[in-house]
XYZ file of C-alpha atoms in Angstrom:
109
model
C -24.725 -8.572 12.863
C -22.415 -6.246 11.009
C -23.046 -4.982 7.517
C -20.063 -4.735 5.215
C -19.818 -1.695 3.006
C -19.087 -2.416 -0.655
C -15.518 -1.607 -1.619
C -15.062 1.587 -3.535
C -12.975 1.176 -6.658
C -9.464 2.543 -6.357
C -8.967 5.696 -8.378
C -5.556 5.789 -10.012
C -3.798 8.731 -11.617
C -2.409 8.791 -15.146
C 1.108 8.296 -13.762
C -0.010 5.328 -11.655
C -1.509 3.690 -14.765
C 1.756 4.293 -16.645
C 3.639 2.529 -13.852
C 1.168 -0.373 -13.811
C 1.412 -0.830 -17.572
C 5.209 -0.856 -17.430
C 4.999 -3.472 -14.677
C 2.669 -5.544 -16.855
C 5.038 -5.310 -19.822
C 7.962 -6.429 -17.607
C 6.120 -9.459 -16.207
C 5.560 -12.700 -18.063
C 1.883 -13.100 -17.154
C -1.575 -12.821 -18.661
C -3.724 -9.724 -18.355
C -6.277 -11.725 -16.389
C -3.684 -12.867 -13.814
C -2.114 -9.392 -13.616
C -5.522 -7.804 -12.951
C -6.519 -10.415 -10.368
C -3.272 -9.936 -8.453
C -3.806 -6.172 -8.283
C -7.617 -6.184 -7.978
C -8.055 -4.326 -11.288
C -11.196 -4.709 -13.374
C -10.059 -6.111 -16.738
C -12.189 -3.704 -18.790
C -10.552 -0.783 -16.959
C -7.128 -2.263 -17.683
C -7.935 -2.579 -21.405
C -9.278 0.987 -21.524
C -6.095 2.411 -19.972
C -3.971 0.184 -22.181
C -5.687 1.727 -25.201
C -5.291 5.276 -23.860
C -1.598 4.839 -23.080
C -0.894 3.179 -26.436
C -2.604 6.057 -28.235
C -0.449 8.463 -26.226
C 2.694 6.510 -27.187
C 3.514 5.673 -23.564
C 3.071 1.926 -24.100
C 4.384 0.086 -27.148
C 2.061 -1.587 -29.617
C 1.843 -5.380 -29.256
C 4.140 -7.471 -31.402
C 2.738 -10.503 -33.189
C 5.417 -12.701 -31.603
C 4.453 -11.823 -28.038
C 1.801 -14.341 -26.945
C 0.941 -12.511 -23.727
C 0.168 -9.255 -25.485
C -1.655 -10.959 -28.368
C -4.699 -11.426 -26.116
C -5.287 -7.654 -26.233
C -8.203 -6.741 -28.530
C -7.394 -4.752 -31.691
C -6.592 -1.086 -31.123
C -9.590 1.174 -31.459
C -9.597 4.906 -31.055
C -13.399 5.025 -31.148
C -14.850 5.531 -27.686
C -18.272 6.894 -26.842
C -18.799 7.936 -23.242
C -22.572 7.653 -22.882
C -22.340 9.230 -19.441
C -21.325 12.477 -21.123
C -24.678 12.730 -22.929
C -26.810 15.004 -20.784
C -30.433 13.962 -21.223
C -33.330 15.074 -19.103
C -36.048 12.611 -18.085
C -38.300 13.458 -21.053
C -35.545 12.947 -23.655
C -35.348 9.781 -25.684
C -32.238 8.111 -26.979
C -31.596 5.379 -29.534
C -28.123 4.019 -30.066
C -27.440 1.470 -32.821
C -24.123 -0.338 -33.022
C -23.314 -2.353 -36.143
C -21.177 -5.209 -34.831
C -20.577 -6.741 -38.263
C -21.815 -9.950 -39.859
C -25.367 -8.572 -39.826
C -25.460 -8.160 -36.020
C -26.837 -4.822 -34.808
C -27.129 -3.910 -31.141
C -29.835 -1.341 -30.401
C -30.145 0.476 -27.076
C -33.062 2.791 -26.577
C -34.579 4.951 -23.907
C -38.022 6.375 -24.546
């Protein structure tokens, strides 16, 4: 019996993401289909889409383009929780107000 190793995610450079985004813009497909064809995690695609739009590399979506309209609204707010260096005795509480009275609370005690 052989044991398969889990696949390691492909690490792409900034330039590779620029190329992928230009390919996406040139194709008439959905983000979901584009990501499935290239084995890209959709959340990673959306993150890079946001980064490259903020950098001006990728154009902002037009209201008339149905394929691009599936992209969530642009947000420059990003919190990398992995960057918070906490030792084992530290506690953390993170509250996110999602609107309409919905609050998400994450805590570590």
